[in-house]
Short mmCIF file of C-alpha atoms in Angstrom, two decimals:
data_model
loop_
_atom_site.label_atom_id
_atom_site.label_comp_id
_atom_site.label_asym_id
_atom_site.label_seq_id
_atom_site.Cartn_x
_atom_site.Cartn_y
_atom_site.Cartn_z
CA MET D 1 159.28 114.10 144.60
CA SER D 2 162.46 114.86 142.61
CA ASP D 3 162.85 118.29 144.25
CA SER D 4 161.93 117.03 147.72
CA PRO D 5 164.26 117.21 150.72
CA LEU D 6 164.71 113.43 150.38
CA GLY D 7 165.97 113.88 146.81
CA GLN D 8 168.37 116.58 147.98
CA VAL D 9 169.81 114.33 150.70
CA LEU D 10 170.10 111.25 148.44
CA GLY D 11 171.99 113.38 145.94
CA LYS D 12 174.64 114.18 148.56
CA ILE D 13 175.87 110.58 148.68
CA PRO D 14 179.26 110.88 146.95
CA SER D 15 180.40 108.46 144.27
CA GLY D 16 183.19 108.18 141.79
CA LEU D 17 182.75 108.19 138.04
CA PHE D 18 183.79 105.21 135.99
CA ILE D 19 183.70 104.05 132.41
CA LEU D 20 182.56 100.43 132.37
CA THR D 21 183.84 98.68 129.25
CA ALA D 22 182.66 95.26 128.17
CA LYS D 23 183.06 92.65 125.47
CA HIS D 24 180.30 90.14 124.72
CA ASP D 25 179.81 87.79 121.74
CA GLY D 26 182.24 89.72 119.55
CA GLN D 27 180.73 93.13 120.40
CA GLU D 28 182.17 95.76 122.72
CA THR D 29 180.96 98.97 124.29
CA GLY D 30 181.37 101.34 127.19
CA MET D 31 179.11 103.33 129.49
CA LEU D 32 179.38 105.93 132.22
CA ALA D 33 178.78 104.39 135.65
CA SER D 34 178.61 106.16 138.99
CA TRP D 35 177.10 103.58 141.34
CA VAL D 36 180.24 101.53 141.98
CA VAL D 37 181.68 100.62 145.38
CA GLN D 38 184.21 98.17 146.78
CA ALA D 39 182.31 95.24 148.29
CA GLY D 40 184.94 92.81 149.62
CA PHE D 41 188.61 92.20 150.39
CA GLU D 42 189.18 88.47 149.92
CA PRO D 43 188.58 88.00 147.10
CA PRO D 44 188.44 91.65 146.07
CA MET D 45 184.89 92.48 144.94
CA VAL D 46 182.99 95.54 143.69
CA SER D 47 179.30 96.23 143.28
CA ILE D 48 177.97 98.01 140.19
CA ALA D 49 174.40 99.25 139.69
CA ILE D 50 173.08 99.48 136.11
CA ARG D 51 169.58 100.37 134.91
CA GLN D 52 167.76 97.14 134.10
CA ASP D 53 166.69 98.40 130.67
CA ARG D 54 170.30 98.86 129.46
CA TYR D 55 171.55 96.10 127.18
CA LEU D 56 174.79 96.06 129.16
CA ALA D 57 172.87 94.75 132.18
CA GLY D 58 172.04 91.67 130.10
CA TRP D 59 175.69 91.29 129.08
CA LEU D 60 176.79 91.33 132.73
CA GLN D 61 174.01 88.92 133.66
CA ASP D 62 175.55 86.55 131.08
CA GLY D 63 178.91 86.94 132.90
CA CYS D 64 180.83 88.84 130.23
CA PRO D 65 184.24 90.23 131.27
CA ILE D 66 184.31 93.92 132.15
CA VAL D 67 186.80 96.65 133.00
CA LEU D 68 186.09 99.54 135.34
CA ASN D 69 188.13 102.54 134.22
CA ILE D 70 188.42 105.21 136.94
CA VAL D 71 187.77 108.69 135.54
CA GLY D 72 190.06 111.55 136.54
CA ALA D 73 188.81 114.86 137.91
CA GLU D 74 189.92 116.69 134.75
CA GLN D 75 188.57 114.21 132.19
CA LYS D 76 185.34 116.02 131.31
CA LYS D 77 185.72 115.15 127.62
CA LEU D 78 185.67 111.45 128.51
CA LEU D 79 182.47 111.97 130.49
CA GLY D 80 180.82 113.65 127.51
CA HIS D 81 181.93 110.87 125.18
CA PHE D 82 180.39 108.07 127.26
CA GLY D 83 177.59 110.03 128.97
CA ARG D 84 175.21 109.82 126.03
CA GLY D 85 175.49 106.00 125.73
CA PHE D 86 175.84 103.82 122.66
CA ASP D 87 173.43 101.62 120.75
CA ILE D 88 174.35 97.96 120.22
CA GLY D 89 176.97 97.78 117.46
CA GLN D 90 177.75 101.51 117.58
CA PRO D 91 181.52 102.11 117.94
CA ALA D 92 182.29 103.36 121.45
CA PHE D 93 186.06 103.81 121.31
CA THR D 94 186.63 105.91 118.19
CA ASP D 95 189.47 108.43 118.68
CA LEU D 96 190.27 107.14 122.20
CA ALA D 97 193.58 105.69 123.38
CA ILE D 98 192.88 102.09 124.39
CA GLU D 99 194.66 98.84 124.99
CA ARG D 100 193.08 95.48 125.73
CA CYS D 101 193.24 93.25 128.76
CA SER D 102 194.02 89.54 128.35
CA ARG D 103 190.28 88.85 127.80
CA GLY D 104 190.06 91.44 125.00
CA VAL D 105 188.10 94.11 126.92
CA PRO D 106 189.09 97.71 126.11
CA ILE D 107 191.07 99.62 128.76
CA LEU D 108 191.19 103.42 128.56
CA THR D 109 194.91 104.13 128.83
CA ASP D 110 194.42 107.69 130.13
CA SER D 111 192.24 106.64 133.07
CA VAL D 112 193.35 107.02 136.69
CA GLY D 113 193.48 103.23 136.81
CA HIS D 114 191.43 100.21 135.88
CA LEU D 115 190.01 97.06 137.44
CA GLU D 116 189.41 93.91 135.40
CA CYS D 117 186.31 92.14 136.73
CA THR D 118 184.08 89.13 136.30
CA PRO D 119 180.40 89.45 137.31
CA ARG D 120 179.45 86.74 139.84
CA GLU D 121 175.95 87.52 141.19
CA HIS D 122 173.18 90.06 140.69
CA LEU D 123 170.14 91.38 142.51
CA ASP D 124 167.32 93.53 141.16
CA SER D 125 166.82 96.77 143.06
CA GLY D 126 163.91 98.83 141.76
CA ASP D 127 164.82 100.05 138.29
CA HIS D 128 168.47 98.96 138.62
CA ARG D 129 170.27 95.63 138.70
CA ILE D 130 173.16 95.40 141.17
CA PHE D 131 176.06 93.20 140.10
CA LEU D 132 178.67 91.78 142.43
CA ALA D 133 181.89 91.39 140.45
CA GLU D 134 185.18 89.78 141.38
CA VAL D 135 188.25 91.90 140.66
CA ILE D 136 190.78 89.65 138.93
CA GLY D 137 193.35 92.27 137.90
CA GLY D 138 194.08 95.92 137.34
CA ARG D 139 196.71 98.61 137.63
CA PRO D 140 197.05 102.33 138.31
CA GLY D 141 197.27 104.83 135.49
CA PRO D 142 198.77 108.32 135.44
CA GLN D 143 198.86 110.04 138.84
CA LYS D 144 195.62 112.03 138.65
CA GLU D 145 192.90 112.78 141.16
CA PRO D 146 189.77 110.66 140.64
CA TYR D 147 186.50 112.41 139.86
CA VAL D 148 184.16 112.62 142.85
CA HIS D 149 180.51 113.04 141.86
CA ILE D 150 177.84 114.74 143.99
CA ARG D 151 174.39 114.89 142.40
CA SER D 152 172.03 117.80 143.03
CA ASN D 153 169.13 115.35 143.21
CA GLY D 154 168.96 111.74 144.31
CA PHE D 155 166.14 110.83 141.91
CA ARG D 156 168.03 111.29 138.64
CA TYR D 157 171.53 111.11 137.27
#
């Protein structure tokens, strides 16, 4: 089914690329996320889909603070750094320029911008968990074009 016409069409749904950073019980990490979309104006909300088997899904379910860092079109090295994922306790921010938001979550200072969020609700959707998160802060970064992602197949990343 992965090479089916349906897979080809699903893959054409554009998305951005983001680095989701989180801090939970004294640990912190980051992951590449592509299924993110604005989901409300007042208050500002975003939805984020994460595979259910990722430990970060459990962190968000517990309501840990997160930051969505918007990846720039030219930041391929950043994608490689976070694309492979990190085990629990493995350092995720070595050799990266970061600062921290007021809740201690890492912000990638070279990103196109960032949104500080608090997960509010979630819904299971097949193999993913969709989180609705309230945006409580953020700011733009350097003037760069955001990365727009088009997959060749809608049945895999």
